Coordinates of C-alpha atoms in Angstrom, one line a residue:
M38 CA 42.1 -102.5 -43.3
D39 CA 39.6 -100.6 -41.1
T40 CA 37.3 -98.4 -43.1
R41 CA 35.2 -97.1 -40.2
T42 CA 35.0 -93.3 -39.9
S43 CA 35.2 -91.8 -36.4
L44 CA 32.4 -89.4 -35.5
P45 CA 33.0 -86.2 -33.4
P46 CA 32.1 -86.5 -29.8
Q47 CA 28.5 -85.8 -29.0
P48 CA 27.6 -83.6 -26.0
Q49 CA 26.6 -85.6 -23.1
L50 CA 23.1 -85.3 -21.7
G51 CA 22.6 -85.5 -18.0
G52 CA 25.7 -86.0 -15.9
G53 CA 28.2 -84.4 -18.4
Q54 CA 29.3 -80.8 -18.9
R55 CA 26.4 -78.3 -18.0
Q56 CA 25.4 -75.3 -20.0
P57 CA 25.9 -71.9 -18.2
D58 CA 22.9 -70.6 -16.4
L59 CA 21.1 -67.6 -17.9
P60 CA 19.9 -64.8 -15.6
I61 CA 16.3 -65.0 -14.8
S62 CA 14.4 -61.8 -15.8
S63 CA 11.3 -60.6 -14.0
G64 CA 8.5 -58.7 -15.6
A65 CA 8.5 -56.1 -12.8
R66 CA 12.0 -55.0 -13.4
K67 CA 11.3 -54.5 -17.1
S68 CA 8.6 -52.0 -16.3
V69 CA 10.8 -49.7 -14.1
A70 CA 12.7 -48.0 -17.0
P71 CA 9.5 -47.0 -19.0
R72 CA 7.8 -45.6 -15.9
S73 CA 10.9 -43.5 -14.9
K74 CA 11.0 -42.0 -18.4
L75 CA 7.2 -41.2 -18.2
V76 CA 7.7 -39.3 -14.9
K77 CA 10.6 -37.2 -16.3
A78 CA 8.6 -36.4 -19.4
L79 CA 5.6 -35.2 -17.3
A80 CA 7.9 -33.1 -15.0
G81 CA 9.3 -31.4 -18.1
V82 CA 5.9 -30.6 -19.4
L83 CA 4.8 -29.1 -16.1
V84 CA 8.0 -26.9 -16.0
M85 CA 7.2 -25.7 -19.5
V86 CA 3.6 -24.9 -18.6
L87 CA 4.6 -23.1 -15.4
G88 CA 7.1 -21.0 -17.3
L89 CA 4.6 -20.1 -20.0
L90 CA 2.1 -19.0 -17.3
I91 CA 4.7 -16.8 -15.6
V92 CA 5.5 -15.2 -19.0
I93 CA 1.8 -14.6 -19.7
M94 CA 1.3 -13.0 -16.3
A95 CA 4.3 -10.7 -16.7
V96 CA 3.1 -9.6 -20.1
N97 CA -0.4 -8.9 -18.8
R98 CA 1.0 -6.9 -15.9
A99 CA 3.3 -4.9 -18.0
G100 CA 0.5 -4.1 -20.4
D101 CA -1.8 -2.8 -17.5
R102 CA -0.2 0.7 -17.4
V103 CA -1.8 4.0 -16.8
P104 CA -0.8 7.6 -17.8
V105 CA -0.1 9.9 -14.8
L106 CA 1.5 13.3 -14.2
A107 CA 5.1 13.7 -13.2
L108 CA 7.4 16.8 -12.7
A109 CA 9.4 18.0 -15.7
K110 CA 11.3 20.5 -13.5
D111 CA 11.7 21.5 -9.9
V112 CA 8.9 23.6 -8.5
Q113 CA 9.3 25.4 -5.2
A114 CA 6.7 25.4 -2.5
G115 CA 4.1 28.1 -3.0
E116 CA 4.9 28.5 -6.7
E117 CA 2.2 28.2 -9.3
I118 CA 2.3 25.0 -11.4
E119 CA 2.5 25.7 -15.1
A120 CA 1.9 23.5 -18.1
S121 CA 5.6 23.3 -18.8
D122 CA 6.2 22.0 -15.3
L123 CA 4.4 18.7 -16.0
V124 CA 5.0 15.7 -18.2
V125 CA 3.0 12.5 -18.7
A126 CA 4.5 9.2 -17.4
S127 CA 3.3 5.7 -17.9
I128 CA 3.5 3.4 -14.9
A129 CA 2.1 0.0 -13.9
K130 CA -1.2 0.2 -12.1
D131 CA -0.5 -0.2 -8.4
P132 CA -3.1 0.4 -5.6
V133 CA -0.3 1.6 -3.3
L134 CA 0.5 4.6 -5.5
S135 CA -1.9 7.5 -5.9
P136 CA -0.5 9.8 -8.6
I137 CA -2.8 12.3 -10.4
P138 CA -4.1 11.0 -13.7
A139 CA -2.8 12.7 -16.9
S140 CA -6.4 13.6 -17.8
E141 CA -6.4 16.2 -15.1
R142 CA -3.4 18.1 -16.4
S143 CA -5.2 21.2 -17.5
A144 CA -7.1 21.5 -14.3
L145 CA -3.8 21.6 -12.3
E146 CA -2.4 24.7 -14.1
G147 CA -2.4 27.6 -11.7
Q148 CA -2.5 25.6 -8.6
R149 CA 0.3 26.1 -6.0
A150 CA 2.7 23.5 -4.7
A151 CA 2.4 22.9 -0.9
V152 CA 5.9 21.4 -0.8
D153 CA 9.0 21.5 -2.9
L154 CA 8.5 19.4 -6.0
R155 CA 11.5 17.6 -7.6
K156 CA 12.0 16.9 -11.2
G157 CA 11.2 13.3 -12.1
S158 CA 8.8 12.6 -9.2
L159 CA 5.2 11.7 -9.5
L160 CA 2.6 14.3 -8.6
T161 CA 0.1 13.6 -5.9
R162 CA -2.8 15.6 -4.5
S163 CA -1.2 15.9 -1.1
Q164 CA 1.6 17.9 -2.7
L165 CA -0.8 20.7 -3.7
Q166 CA -2.3 23.5 -1.7
T167 CA -5.9 22.9 -0.8
G168 CA -7.0 26.5 -0.9
G169 CA -7.4 29.2 1.7
C170 CA -3.7 30.1 1.7
L171 CA -4.1 33.0 -0.7
G172 CA -7.2 34.8 -1.7
D173 CA -7.8 37.1 -4.6
D174 CA -7.7 40.1 -2.3
R175 CA -4.1 39.7 -1.2
Q176 CA -1.0 41.4 -2.5
I177 CA 2.4 39.6 -2.9
V178 CA 5.6 41.1 -1.7
G179 CA 9.1 39.6 -2.1
I180 CA 11.4 40.2 0.9
E181 CA 15.1 39.5 0.8
L182 CA 16.2 38.6 4.3
K183 CA 19.7 38.6 5.6
R184 CA 21.0 35.9 8.0
G185 CA 19.3 36.2 11.3
M186 CA 16.3 38.1 10.0
A187 CA 14.0 35.0 9.7
P188 CA 13.9 31.5 11.1
R189 CA 16.3 29.3 9.2
D190 CA 15.1 26.2 7.4
V191 CA 11.7 26.4 9.2
L192 CA 9.4 28.6 6.9
R193 CA 7.2 26.8 4.4
A194 CA 4.3 27.7 2.2
C195 CA 1.1 28.8 3.9
D196 CA 2.9 29.6 7.2
A197 CA 1.4 32.6 9.0
V198 CA 4.1 35.1 9.8
L199 CA 4.6 38.6 11.3
A200 CA 6.6 41.0 9.2
V201 CA 8.2 43.3 11.8
V202 CA 9.3 46.7 10.5
L203 CA 12.8 47.6 11.9
P204 CA 14.2 51.1 12.5
P205 CA 16.6 52.5 9.9
Q206 CA 20.1 51.3 10.1
G207 CA 23.0 53.8 10.7
G208 CA 22.5 57.5 11.5
A209 CA 19.8 58.2 9.1
G210 CA 16.6 59.2 10.8
Q211 CA 18.1 59.0 14.3
G212 CA 16.6 61.6 16.6
A213 CA 13.9 62.4 14.0
K214 CA 11.2 61.0 16.2
Q215 CA 12.5 60.8 19.8
D216 CA 9.0 60.4 21.1
D217 CA 8.6 57.1 19.2
A218 CA 11.8 55.6 20.6
G219 CA 9.8 53.4 23.0
A220 CA 6.9 52.6 20.7
P221 CA 6.4 49.0 19.6
P222 CA 7.5 48.2 16.1
V223 CA 5.0 48.1 13.2
Q224 CA 3.8 44.5 12.6
I225 CA 2.2 43.3 9.4
E226 CA 0.4 40.0 9.2
A227 CA 1.4 37.9 6.2
T228 CA 1.3 34.4 4.7
V229 CA 4.3 32.7 3.2
L230 CA 3.9 31.8 -0.4
S231 CA 7.3 30.4 -1.2
V232 CA 10.8 30.3 0.2
G233 CA 13.8 30.6 -2.1
S234 CA 17.2 28.9 -1.7
T235 CA 19.7 30.4 0.7
D236 CA 22.7 32.0 -1.0
A237 CA 26.3 32.0 0.0
S238 CA 25.9 35.0 2.3
G239 CA 23.0 33.4 4.1
A240 CA 20.3 35.6 2.5
V241 CA 17.0 34.2 1.4
V242 CA 14.0 35.6 -0.5
V243 CA 10.6 34.9 0.9
N244 CA 7.4 35.7 -1.0
V245 CA 4.5 36.7 1.2
A246 CA 0.9 37.6 0.8
V247 CA -0.5 40.6 2.7
A248 CA -3.6 42.7 2.7
E249 CA -3.9 45.4 0.1
T250 CA -3.5 48.1 2.7
D251 CA -0.2 46.7 3.9
G252 CA 1.4 45.9 0.6
P253 CA 3.0 49.3 -0.2
L254 CA 4.4 49.8 3.3
L255 CA 5.9 46.3 3.4
A256 CA 7.4 46.7 -0.1
T257 CA 9.0 50.0 0.9
K258 CA 10.5 48.6 4.1
A259 CA 11.6 45.4 2.4
A260 CA 13.5 47.5 -0.2
A261 CA 15.3 49.3 2.6
K262 CA 16.2 46.0 4.4
Q263 CA 14.1 47.0 7.4
V264 CA 12.0 43.8 7.7
A265 CA 12.3 40.7 9.8
L266 CA 9.9 37.7 9.9
I267 CA 8.5 35.9 12.8
R268 CA 6.7 32.6 12.2
Q269 CA 3.4 32.3 14.0
P270 CA 2.5 29.0 15.8
R271 CA 1.0 26.7 13.1
G272 CA -1.8 25.8 15.4
S273 CA -3.1 29.4 15.0
E274 CA -3.4 29.2 11.2
Q275 CA -6.9 29.5 9.9

């Protein structure tokens, strides 16, 4: 009886079955992944810093605001500016804009508009009359002019005009002064202060300044609808 115990086969060394080859790793390839992560992290930090700087600049610019004057209501050319016509607005400081500072509000009361001022717009010095348009020795007369009795959409504040006195309409006064039939019409020098809006019939009210000696006559003729206006060349204005 054979009592020997068989042993399991031992792996052969050398020319027998080979172990599978393992991939060879290089140190350079191992360093690629950490470097890529570092670049992405730095890019993220730069984006965050840039965004923070933009926010800071926007906040600083928004905080750099100045109080200026704006119009609370419409003001026609030639009209005096009253305290209730103005409001204070806060705008970002901009060298391109030149509105009047709010600190000068009281000094503007009583000044006249050189152009039509619209509600909500900023007030600038170029929109104000610079003086010389109306002196303290002038009288103001309002003239309601029918269509054709004044230039249409041409008159503006400070225009020099001639107020021409027309003969009476209809039969009244005809033949009263036959000797004056060929006489030139009476002409009164005046300065436009303001021009109102044209109504549905085409009539418009023009406020003019005249010398004290001409005020009563012009007012009388204006009430009788016997006045027409001629605008003088603007180059002749003093």
